[in-house]
Amino acid sequence: MIAQATSPLGPLVHPNVEYSNLGPILALVVGALVLLTVASLVPGRRGRGFYSILTILAAGVSLGWSAWLWHFIDQKGPRFAFANVVAVDGFAVFFFVVIAIAVVLTALLAEGYLRRERLDGPEFYVLILLSAAGGMLMAAANDLILVFLGLETLTISLFVLAGFHRRRAASGEAAMKYFVMSAFSSAFLLYGIALVYGATGTTNLAGIAQYLSRNLPTSTGVLMAGVVLLIVGFGFKVAAVPFHTWTPDVYQGAPTPTTAFMAGASKAAGFAAFLRVFFSTFGALRLDWRPIIWVLAILSLLVGAVLAVVQRDIKRMLAYSSIAHAGYILIGLQAGNERGISGALFYLLAYTFMIIGSFAIATVVGRKGDRAHSLDDYRGLAARRPLLALTFTVLLLAQAGAPFTSGFFAKFYVIAAAVEAHSYAIALIGMLVAVITAFFYLRVVIFMYSSPEGDEGEVAPRLPVPVSAGIALVATVAFTVVAGVLPGIFVDFARHATLIF
Amino acid sequence: MNVLSVLPVLAAEGASPKFPLLTSLVAVPLVGALIVGLIPRRQESTLKTVGLLVALATGALSVVVAVQFKTGEAGFQMLSQHVWVKDLGISWKLGVDGISLWLLVLTGVLFPIALVGPAVHRDVKAYVLWMLVLEAACMGVFIALDLLLFFLFFELVLVPMYFLIAGWGYENRVYASIKFFLFTLFGSAFLLVGILALVFLTERATGKLTFDVVQLANAQAVGGATARWLFLAFALAFAVKVPLFPVHTWLPDAHTEAPTAGSVILAGVLLKLGTYGLLRFGLYLFPKAAVDLAPVLLTVGVIGITYGAIVAAMQRDLKRLVAYSSIAHLGFIVVGTFAFTTQGLSGGVLQMINHGISTGALFLLVGWIYERRHTRLIADLNGLQKPAPIFAGVFTLVMLSSLGLPALNGFVGEYLILIGTFITHRWWAVVAATGVILAAFYLLWAYQRVFHGEPSEENADFREMTWRERGVIVPLLVLIVFLGVYPKPVLDRIEPSVNRLISHVEQHSNYTQPGVAAGEGK
Amino acid sequence: MSLGGEWYLILAAILFTIGAFGLLVRRNILVMFMCVELMLNAVNLSFVTFARMLNDIGGQVVVFFVLVVAAAEVVVGLGIIVAIFRRRAGATADDLHILKG
Amino acid sequence: MGTLDYAWLIPALPLAGFVVLVVAGRKLGEPLAGWLATTAVGASFLTVLVMFAKVVSMPADSRHVVVTMFDWIPVGGLNVHAALLLDPLSITMALFVTGVATLIHLYSIGYMHGDERFSKFFIYLNLFVFSMLVLVLADNFLLSFLGWEGVGACSYFLISFWFTRSSAAVAGKKAFVTNRVGDFGFMIAMFLMFGAVGSLNYIGPAGVLTNAGKIPEVTATAIVLMLFVGAAGKSAQLPLYVWLPDAMEGPTPVSALIHAATMVTAGVYLLCRVSPIIAAASGTATWVIAVIGAVTALFAATIACAQDDIKKVLAYSTISQLGYMVLAVGSGAYVAAIFHMITHAFFKALLFLGAGSVIHGMHDEQDMKRMGALRLWMPITWVTFLVGWLAISGFPPLSGFWSKDEILAGAWSKNPGLWAVGLVTALLTAYYMSRQVFLVFYGEERWRHRAAETSDAHVDDHAEHAEPHESPLVMTLPLIVLAVAAFVGGVINLPLFGRTLFLEHWLEPSLAHVEAATLTSGAKIGLGALATIAGLAGLAIAYVTWYRRRPEENAGLEPLVLRRAWYVDAGLAAFVSGPGRMVANWCAYVLDKRVVDGAVNGLGTLVRNGGAQLRRLQTGYVRNYALGLAAGVVLLLAWTLVRVGL
Amino acid sequence: MLAFSVFGATPVDFLTFVIAAAIVLAGAFGVVFSRNPVHSALSLVMTLFGVAVLFVEQHADFLAAVQVIVYAGAIVVLFLFVIMLLGVDREENVDVEPLGPVQRWAGLLIPLVGLFLLLFLAGVRDWATGTPSARGAASGSAAGGAPNVDLLGRSLFTGFLLPFEVTAVLLVIAVVGAVVLARRPPRAEQAEMLAEQRALDEQLAKERDAELVAEHLEGRS
């Protein structure tokens, strides 16, 4: 008070703090803290199932709050909060929902996994919750600094999660690679932020946009360098070629539920920032960044698809396929129109379910030790676990874009956006790459439905499906099919998840 | 049987506009598939019976559609339209006209036959399930009047077919099924981009985002080079499906490796998706471009006719031979389609039905030969006519139908196509007509090698056609003869729609149908 | 009167480059990690310089956050390194490469 | 008109026979199936007679009646009915088709005795008669085409009736395919007609023939030439005759009915039917027809001189005689063509059936060099065969003389050169027929050697009853009837007085009138005398060489080139199995498999190899990954620099 | 006021910059080129000090202090701890898994090219094109004499309140992460873990061999 009184800077004006605007994030953070507290209070190994339930509860609160926010925004319109560093708009809420869903699914998945691998403890859930909170921050951030902090919150948790399986060497390696690469790319991102800051005088997204709308920059060199470096940072996060190199190794090495979360939430958060920053903030520079995104999208599509073809490890294959998926979402961004954004959003929603569902299968089939991920481990799955095989088939076909699955409409939507923007070439390439991707998805299906080779005498090891993982699978498949047959509401959701500016 | 007893009621209800007859064509097999999904795996006979009953019910529904169909009306009938995805302008719009009507009936007829015809050795449940899903998708393709809905069904067809080939096919099934899937997907890539481009360009012109085929066709918002490119994109997708040279190589593999039922449906129904697509969408949406590019399509079609025939002649595998013969036959349909005359188009539509029946029957017969002898190689077979004269007789009839003997179905279609083409594109028709000679050559040669001669030891006790098989094939034989002798009921329903299509083309291009073909000469 | 901002910025760029170069050519994870710190410092220097040039405290605030992030990163990163290399008896802290392809 | 409305019975009766036999043929069993079939055709013949009587009773101008049954193919401007046209030409054809067919059905009951597929044979025969009747009675080209192809199919079935013999199977296929080449021409002709007239009906207001005069000359010429391609296929003219000699693989009644009397004349019938269009076509068309006819006649006759197979001789003779008919058409002598067609049907059917009787009696021996002196064993066959021989050789007053004379007269008025070719052919005809008669019925009993030869080699069941024997009554009765017809057949168109040209007057409404230089009766008699002399010369040569000498001494008269039929078959076979097969094989296994499919699979391999190469970049070393990222950064920066401007 | 200036700065400032820059670069090169990680860490300290000097030079006094305390004092010490803990304070053996010429030269070239591109893009001197003083002065004099710490603190608790709060989350993560990663597993599990590790290693080795063989075969075919 004294300082305030004597300060030459005048009275300290507190920003308008409305935590209700960030309810979904707070729910997760509070959930994490409660979890930590409870876990330290409950002695021994009791109440482990409780952790996942608490996590889901927290995510549930987050979802509910998001719904309220959605309604609120619908009524009162979008707004800035916390001294303009946060944008509370439909776009952010959309990602709150996607990420919260990813948390729920991952928690369901992790429950059985951690028990099986005897890794159980509250930390996994705590980190997931905090990481998700970081992801949501990225989605809501209206300041590059907050984007950066959210990204680091998300990523640093993921380092730990990737290395969570102490007994797996691959897990450690994945964590380390992810760490080094992530730090490297963060440096670029940060440098990009610095350059943008230098060129525009602010790190606030709305401020930058304002600046760009007022001054057509005379010398855009530094600004463009900054923009390019931002692309590198976000490209790394969403695993776009050529910034994808960490993806296969990390996805393969990390514990499978972590991989699921990474592929779902982390990529979604990355795209949230990517889309917001580029579509909204740098919208004026559209002509400059669209060609770059064009190239990145095509490279991602091709490299992801072509490399997935030669994989024999399911997790690795899914990793490459997720790179191709990133390519599709980039098509939406590249289109640079309203439909492109809502297409990308719809794609992300559908993709999150598909990819987490797929990794859920990998989690279950991976068996104790999280090791059985070879294509051969899927041979004859249909005979042993017909429903599991069917589930995976649906998810794979959805990823391939089979009709009447969410995957079809996802692809359709972004391709439509590209066509609307007259980017015929990329639309066509996107569709042709779908042919390549279909090949390796179908190969897995073939393996599942072929009879096991030779060793009939040897009884195939039991393949228990934990109840929680089962629920996750049912949920993902249900969404995949429902969104494929009745995409209307989800398309609505994506369309109304508009950016604040 | 109670399913069948419901049919008259359905037929009666069909009269009232409330009953969604067309939707039920898609829904009934799907519901059937669901029911099959709930029956335990071990109850094979129940599964088969349920599957057959559902297929028969669907078939009966398709016949009801044909009965309800108002002859002489050119436009779409029995329309049913519901908004599906409002934001994207997609609707569930179904309708039937003279062009699609008989394809529906064909689908309805072929599926029960394909279901009971060949023996199934493993996993009856999944087999029946996929067949029913396939039927729903096939029905959907022919009645969809929303471009995206059509595309969805068009793609959906791939999935069950893929599983049928990969799951119940022969030695090289994995390769064949994937090739089939990827090849078609390759074509679809162009189709989807084409559809979207058309829709958005139309939106730009009319301000209305819609995938409704009729609205798009009436809008004619694109023209010139754009229309030609879009037409080519559509045509490429359908060319793969037809298949036309040089994107045909998936067909022999898929046909050869597919289980018999798969081959029957593949040849009978699936290939028609391509020709139907060209006719319904290529001509209807891009009349001007279709006229401009007709020589290209005609040339490709003619190449298909001769090339398919020549290659067929040299095949060592009976099924492959029939597969290549399909390429030749489908070439005729494409030629007829791009003749832009009443005769050519009507013949094309009719030939789709005829080819479905004849080639379906041929595949059934070849499948039965395989069931008996476990070989499809022509070299392994000889003199079968001696131990199995009835089998040989049936085969002969089907073969003659396939090579276009008058008084059998194949002739009517082929002849109409050729005469229709000759009026507008004389030289193409002349070359296409040589296909008639070549067809006789390779079919008779194959027949001679397989059925004639003195049977070798392993062929001497070739089993004569069983009563079940006779029961299965007789409907097809009856159709072969009936359509050859009295195609009028079919043609009467096709013609108005075809004429409407031609006048649509005339209206939007500088093309005019010669008076001779239109019947103005009299 | 201080030297023009561009001097600092160019220095920062060079420092960043050296950091990147070090990360690319060293095999020891710890050193690679230090190189990242070099890069972050370069960015910090840029921020501070921009803050001065733009007369805006925002740039300095950013540096504050970067420091926090760097600290957190280092803690976790070193934790990972310890977790991995503690187990691999006799191994150097070299680049790992079991996962590839 | 009431009577004529039942015209549909004409084709329907054999069709009914066919259907009944298909369903119950095997139950009916051996003789019954044959009798049923015969009855059906016989009834049809009687129906035609009734129709004939009815039409004759009508005034000459209105002797064309269309009996419509139902719409067959109604599409746009093309409206094809299933309808029958009753006019003098079609009724004439129907009459002789059903008549000859009845006799041959009867004969077959005896000939096919003991064959295990007895009833099947009659299925095909009935179907054939039905198709043939549709061909001749149809009121439009398309329906005729139906019959046209139908007879082709039946011919295919019947040639390869003994399908276990691969030669029969191959011959059947060859016949069908060759005919299809002809059909191709027919189809194109139809397209042209439809394009020009807008209808395919023969007559009626929009009919093609009614409007033939309106067709432009070029189109008409094209139509005629394309139709002639069809006719050449069916009527075995150069170069499409190759199937007919092979068709002798079928049972002999088939050869008699289809490949001598009826089906092969369909081409000639068609040309006569379209005579108004020929009239509208340019002269080139008729010249092409006439020349091909004449050359075919001569060409086939030369081959017939050197054949050993009793049926092959007759086959080539048939080709030669068909050449005459085509020559007649080309010369505008349509009546002569039809006249010769009818007489030829009588005597050639007679000869074939006689040959069949011989073969039957000789226990399936067809080589004339192994026959001889059969007149002693088969008297009826011998006598009837002699009638046929004299008739075909053109000795007055047998039927062949009159009809051939007409043709030669027609040819003379077209061009003496054509006539000369016809005359030489007449000489050759007399020669090879006499050679056949002498070899079969006269000379030594050479078959005894054969019996001795074969019985040593293996126990042949024929050996025990090696003696030739006369055929049963069902076979000889048709022989006798046909012999009578062949003898007196000429009366239907005697050129003695205008009044006795019955056929010419009767057919007049159906045929185009050709203004030809009418020959004086003196010239006609002179030409007839010359022809007769030529025939006698041929006979004389044969007598000297084949009657007086043993066959072995005449080797010089049978040069290999003729025995091998000018090597046409061998050449064709070499072409088909040589370059033809090579091209097809190249298409199937190089172009299709390697090039087209290779490209497809190559694309797959490309992706796979691309993946294999790309994955080598994914080394597993973080520093490499970081390098990739850095390289990406640099590339983007470079691009930006280019974009922003240096 | 001194009579002359160097590049628009006082000689003292210029000299300070030059010396600090030299220290920074020397330290950076030290980090990169030292064989021994300990030397690298010490070189890093040098760079950090140099940067701190440059901070001071640009009126970021508080940050300079934090730089020295947090970076040099805490982070580098942490590095040294780990180096000692792992016992990797030896010179790197460059023969094991050598870098290869591509990595070495590309590693040099690519950053250099990047640097030049950046400098080109900036046109060497067109760096800060933004609107000055969007938020408030950075230096005391310009901001009405308020000390740097005041300005920074004010900014943290107003405009950057949420990011500041988020750093708390980051630190929680760091703590939890460190605990998870560094925690020794229960004794009961340890033996089993070692066995599992051995099995894993063996299997991985086997897989690697199989892959090598497969690659070899693929290469040949």
PDB file of N, CA and C in Angstrom, chain A residues 224 227-228 231 274 278-279 282-298 330-338 340-341 414 416-427, chain D residues 636 639-640 643:
ATOM      1  N   MET A 224       8.635 -11.414 -40.434  1.00  0.00           N
ATOM      2  CA  MET A 224       8.465 -12.678 -41.150  1.00  0.00           C
ATOM      3  C   MET A 224       9.378 -13.752 -40.573  1.00  0.00           C
ATOM      4  N   VAL A 227       7.600 -14.937 -37.646  1.00  0.00           N
ATOM      5  CA  VAL A 227       6.462 -15.772 -38.028  1.00  0.00           C
ATOM      6  C   VAL A 227       6.938 -17.168 -38.416  1.00  0.00           C
ATOM      7  N   VAL A 228       8.022 -17.189 -39.188  1.00  0.00           N
ATOM      8  CA  VAL A 228       8.549 -18.482 -39.624  1.00  0.00           C
ATOM      9  C   VAL A 228       8.982 -19.311 -38.420  1.00  0.00           C
ATOM     10  N   ILE A 231       6.098 -20.747 -36.782  1.00  0.00           N
ATOM     11  CA  ILE A 231       5.640 -21.928 -37.524  1.00  0.00           C
ATOM     12  C   ILE A 231       6.467 -23.137 -37.113  1.00  0.00           C
ATOM     13  N   PHE A 274      -1.706 -22.745 -32.966  1.00  0.00           N
ATOM     14  CA  PHE A 274      -1.352 -22.568 -34.375  1.00  0.00           C
ATOM     15  C   PHE A 274      -2.469 -21.827 -35.108  1.00  0.00           C
ATOM     16  N   PHE A 278      -2.222 -17.927 -36.233  1.00  0.00           N
ATOM     17  CA  PHE A 278      -2.058 -17.655 -37.658  1.00  0.00           C
ATOM     18  C   PHE A 278      -3.330 -17.154 -38.308  1.00  0.00           C
ATOM     19  N   PHE A 279      -4.424 -17.746 -37.910  1.00  0.00           N
ATOM     20  CA  PHE A 279      -5.656 -17.334 -38.579  1.00  0.00           C
ATOM     21  C   PHE A 279      -6.091 -15.949 -38.123  1.00  0.00           C
ATOM     22  N   PHE A 282      -2.116 -13.335 -37.415  1.00  0.00           N
ATOM     23  CA  PHE A 282      -1.357 -13.073 -38.635  1.00  0.00           C
ATOM     24  C   PHE A 282      -2.218 -13.189 -39.876  1.00  0.00           C
ATOM     25  N   GLY A 283      -3.523 -13.039 -39.674  1.00  0.00           N
ATOM     26  CA  GLY A 283      -4.428 -13.130 -40.818  1.00  0.00           C
ATOM     27  C   GLY A 283      -4.038 -12.172 -41.935  1.00  0.00           C
ATOM     28  N   ALA A 284      -3.497 -11.030 -41.533  1.00  0.00           N
ATOM     29  CA  ALA A 284      -3.135 -10.037 -42.541  1.00  0.00           C
ATOM     30  C   ALA A 284      -1.972 -10.509 -43.402  1.00  0.00           C
ATOM     31  N   LEU A 285      -1.188 -11.413 -42.823  1.00  0.00           N
ATOM     32  CA  LEU A 285      -0.025 -11.902 -43.572  1.00  0.00           C
ATOM     33  C   LEU A 285      -0.323 -13.199 -44.311  1.00  0.00           C
ATOM     34  N   ARG A 286      -1.618 -13.475 -44.461  1.00  0.00           N
ATOM     35  CA  ARG A 286      -2.072 -14.735 -45.037  1.00  0.00           C
ATOM     36  C   ARG A 286      -1.293 -15.123 -46.289  1.00  0.00           C
ATOM     37  N   LEU A 287      -1.119 -14.146 -47.152  1.00  0.00           N
ATOM     38  CA  LEU A 287      -0.457 -14.466 -48.412  1.00  0.00           C
ATOM     39  C   LEU A 287       0.962 -14.958 -48.182  1.00  0.00           C
ATOM     40  N   ASP A 288       1.557 -14.523 -47.080  1.00  0.00           N
ATOM     41  CA  ASP A 288       2.930 -14.936 -46.825  1.00  0.00           C
ATOM     42  C   ASP A 288       3.023 -16.332 -46.221  1.00  0.00           C
ATOM     43  N   TRP A 289       2.132 -16.620 -45.280  1.00  0.00           N
ATOM     44  CA  TRP A 289       2.308 -17.921 -44.630  1.00  0.00           C
ATOM     45  C   TRP A 289       1.552 -19.057 -45.288  1.00  0.00           C
ATOM     46  N   ARG A 290       0.562 -18.735 -46.119  1.00  0.00           N
ATOM     47  CA  ARG A 290      -0.183 -19.841 -46.727  1.00  0.00           C
ATOM     48  C   ARG A 290       0.682 -20.773 -47.565  1.00  0.00           C
ATOM     49  N   PRO A 291       1.594 -20.227 -48.376  1.00  0.00           N
ATOM     50  CA  PRO A 291       2.449 -21.156 -49.141  1.00  0.00           C
ATOM     51  C   PRO A 291       3.281 -22.058 -48.243  1.00  0.00           C
ATOM     52  N   ILE A 292       3.743 -21.487 -47.117  1.00  0.00           N
ATOM     53  CA  ILE A 292       4.562 -22.313 -46.215  1.00  0.00           C
ATOM     54  C   ILE A 292       3.722 -23.450 -45.650  1.00  0.00           C
ATOM     55  N   ILE A 293       2.521 -23.103 -45.211  1.00  0.00           N
ATOM     56  CA  ILE A 293       1.646 -24.141 -44.670  1.00  0.00           C
ATOM     57  C   ILE A 293       1.315 -25.157 -45.755  1.00  0.00           C
ATOM     58  N   TRP A 294       1.166 -24.666 -46.947  1.00  0.00           N
ATOM     59  CA  TRP A 294       0.870 -25.545 -48.090  1.00  0.00           C
ATOM     60  C   TRP A 294       1.952 -26.621 -48.198  1.00  0.00           C
ATOM     61  N   VAL A 295       3.196 -26.139 -48.173  1.00  0.00           N
ATOM     62  CA  VAL A 295       4.309 -27.094 -48.295  1.00  0.00           C
ATOM     63  C   VAL A 295       4.335 -28.033 -47.091  1.00  0.00           C
ATOM     64  N   LEU A 296       4.185 -27.461 -45.908  1.00  0.00           N
ATOM     65  CA  LEU A 296       4.226 -28.306 -44.711  1.00  0.00           C
ATOM     66  C   LEU A 296       3.125 -29.360 -44.761  1.00  0.00           C
ATOM     67  N   ALA A 297       1.937 -28.939 -45.178  1.00  0.00           N
ATOM     68  CA  ALA A 297       0.818 -29.876 -45.215  1.00  0.00           C
ATOM     69  C   ALA A 297       1.119 -31.019 -46.165  1.00  0.00           C
ATOM     70  N   ILE A 298       1.597 -30.672 -47.342  1.00  0.00           N
ATOM     71  CA  ILE A 298       1.849 -31.717 -48.332  1.00  0.00           C
ATOM     72  C   ILE A 298       2.970 -32.632 -47.860  1.00  0.00           C
ATOM     73  N   LEU A 330      -3.622 -29.299 -41.362  1.00  0.00           N
ATOM     74  CA  LEU A 330      -2.940 -28.152 -41.958  1.00  0.00           C
ATOM     75  C   LEU A 330      -3.618 -27.719 -43.256  1.00  0.00           C
ATOM     76  N   ILE A 331      -4.215 -28.686 -43.945  1.00  0.00           N
ATOM     77  CA  ILE A 331      -4.964 -28.304 -45.155  1.00  0.00           C
ATOM     78  C   ILE A 331      -6.043 -27.301 -44.779  1.00  0.00           C
ATOM     79  N   GLY A 332      -6.709 -27.596 -43.647  1.00  0.00           N
ATOM     80  CA  GLY A 332      -7.746 -26.687 -43.179  1.00  0.00           C
ATOM     81  C   GLY A 332      -7.170 -25.306 -42.895  1.00  0.00           C
ATOM     82  N   LEU A 333      -6.015 -25.284 -42.237  1.00  0.00           N
ATOM     83  CA  LEU A 333      -5.383 -24.002 -41.920  1.00  0.00           C
ATOM     84  C   LEU A 333      -4.960 -23.304 -43.207  1.00  0.00           C
ATOM     85  N   GLN A 334      -4.403 -24.112 -44.099  1.00  0.00           N
ATOM     86  CA  GLN A 334      -3.901 -23.547 -45.347  1.00  0.00           C
ATOM     87  C   GLN A 334      -5.017 -22.864 -46.127  1.00  0.00           C
ATOM     88  N   ALA A 335      -6.213 -23.462 -46.058  1.00  0.00           N
ATOM     89  CA  ALA A 335      -7.332 -22.871 -46.791  1.00  0.00           C
ATOM     90  C   ALA A 335      -7.536 -21.430 -46.335  1.00  0.00           C
ATOM     91  N   GLY A 336      -7.296 -21.200 -45.042  1.00  0.00           N
ATOM     92  CA  GLY A 336      -7.329 -19.830 -44.561  1.00  0.00           C
ATOM     93  C   GLY A 336      -8.710 -19.201 -44.610  1.00  0.00           C
ATOM     94  N   ASN A 337      -9.761 -20.005 -44.650  1.00  0.00           N
ATOM     95  CA  ASN A 337     -11.102 -19.440 -44.623  1.00  0.00           C
ATOM     96  C   ASN A 337     -11.873 -20.018 -43.438  1.00  0.00           C
ATOM     97  N   GLU A 338     -13.075 -19.489 -43.252  1.00  0.00           N
ATOM     98  CA  GLU A 338     -13.883 -19.912 -42.114  1.00  0.00           C
ATOM     99  C   GLU A 338     -14.059 -21.426 -42.091  1.00  0.00           C
ATOM    100  N   GLY A 340     -12.207 -23.585 -43.355  1.00  0.00           N
ATOM    101  CA  GLY A 340     -10.950 -24.258 -43.048  1.00  0.00           C
ATOM    102  C   GLY A 340     -10.767 -24.403 -41.554  1.00  0.00           C
ATOM    103  N   ILE A 341     -11.082 -23.323 -40.822  1.00  0.00           N
ATOM    104  CA  ILE A 341     -10.918 -23.398 -39.369  1.00  0.00           C
ATOM    105  C   ILE A 341     -11.899 -24.388 -38.780  1.00  0.00           C
ATOM    106  N   VAL A 414     -12.153 -30.657 -44.345  1.00  0.00           N
ATOM    107  CA  VAL A 414     -10.951 -29.874 -44.662  1.00  0.00           C
ATOM    108  C   VAL A 414     -10.727 -29.811 -46.167  1.00  0.00           C
ATOM    109  N   ALA A 416     -13.017 -29.875 -48.358  1.00  0.00           N
ATOM    110  CA  ALA A 416     -13.998 -28.910 -48.853  1.00  0.00           C
ATOM    111  C   ALA A 416     -13.471 -27.492 -48.681  1.00  0.00           C
ATOM    112  N   ALA A 417     -12.874 -27.250 -47.525  1.00  0.00           N
ATOM    113  CA  ALA A 417     -12.343 -25.909 -47.284  1.00  0.00           C
ATOM    114  C   ALA A 417     -11.271 -25.577 -48.309  1.00  0.00           C
ATOM    115  N   ALA A 418     -10.410 -26.550 -48.567  1.00  0.00           N
ATOM    116  CA  ALA A 418      -9.335 -26.313 -49.526  1.00  0.00           C
ATOM    117  C   ALA A 418      -9.914 -26.028 -50.905  1.00  0.00           C
ATOM    118  N   VAL A 419     -10.915 -26.795 -51.279  1.00  0.00           N
ATOM    119  CA  VAL A 419     -11.515 -26.584 -52.600  1.00  0.00           C
ATOM    120  C   VAL A 419     -12.173 -25.210 -52.656  1.00  0.00           C
ATOM    121  N   GLU A 420     -12.820 -24.853 -51.547  1.00  0.00           N
ATOM    122  CA  GLU A 420     -13.478 -23.556 -51.521  1.00  0.00           C
ATOM    123  C   GLU A 420     -12.447 -22.438 -51.704  1.00  0.00           C
ATOM    124  N   ALA A 421     -11.241 -22.694 -51.185  1.00  0.00           N
ATOM    125  CA  ALA A 421     -10.181 -21.697 -51.321  1.00  0.00           C
ATOM    126  C   ALA A 421      -9.433 -21.855 -52.635  1.00  0.00           C
ATOM    127  N   HIS A 422      -9.965 -22.698 -53.506  1.00  0.00           N
ATOM    128  CA  HIS A 422      -9.353 -22.960 -54.818  1.00  0.00           C
ATOM    129  C   HIS A 422      -7.995 -23.623 -54.715  1.00  0.00           C
ATOM    130  N   SER A 423      -7.717 -24.261 -53.591  1.00  0.00           N
ATOM    131  CA  SER A 423      -6.460 -25.003 -53.497  1.00  0.00           C
ATOM    132  C   SER A 423      -6.713 -26.431 -53.973  1.00  0.00           C
ATOM    133  N   TYR A 424      -6.943 -26.546 -55.262  1.00  0.00           N
ATOM    134  CA  TYR A 424      -7.322 -27.861 -55.783  1.00  0.00           C
ATOM    135  C   TYR A 424      -6.205 -28.870 -55.641  1.00  0.00           C
ATOM    136  N   ALA A 425      -4.996 -28.398 -55.885  1.00  0.00           N
ATOM    137  CA  ALA A 425      -3.870 -29.341 -55.865  1.00  0.00           C
ATOM    138  C   ALA A 425      -3.758 -30.003 -54.510  1.00  0.00           C
ATOM    139  N   ILE A 426      -3.810 -29.196 -53.468  1.00  0.00           N
ATOM    140  CA  ILE A 426      -3.607 -29.788 -52.152  1.00  0.00           C
ATOM    141  C   ILE A 426      -4.800 -30.665 -51.782  1.00  0.00           C
ATOM    142  N   ALA A 427      -5.978 -30.284 -52.235  1.00  0.00           N
ATOM    143  CA  ALA A 427      -7.148 -31.121 -51.979  1.00  0.00           C
ATOM    144  C   ALA A 427      -6.961 -32.485 -52.624  1.00  0.00           C
TER     145      ALA A 427
ATOM    146  N   LEU D 636      12.813 -22.474 -44.482  1.00  0.00           N
ATOM    147  CA  LEU D 636      11.706 -21.528 -44.358  1.00  0.00           C
ATOM    148  C   LEU D 636      12.214 -20.098 -44.359  1.00  0.00           C
ATOM    149  N   TRP D 639      13.134 -19.167 -47.844  1.00  0.00           N
ATOM    150  CA  TRP D 639      11.944 -18.886 -48.657  1.00  0.00           C
ATOM    151  C   TRP D 639      11.393 -17.510 -48.319  1.00  0.00           C
ATOM    152  N   THR D 640      11.357 -17.228 -47.010  1.00  0.00           N
ATOM    153  CA  THR D 640      10.840 -15.933 -46.578  1.00  0.00           C
ATOM    154  C   THR D 640      11.678 -14.802 -47.148  1.00  0.00           C
ATOM    155  N   ARG D 643      10.813 -14.246 -50.546  1.00  0.00           N
ATOM    156  CA  ARG D 643       9.498 -13.636 -50.677  1.00  0.00           C
ATOM    157  C   ARG D 643       9.535 -12.158 -50.284  1.00  0.00           C
TER     158      ARG D 643
END
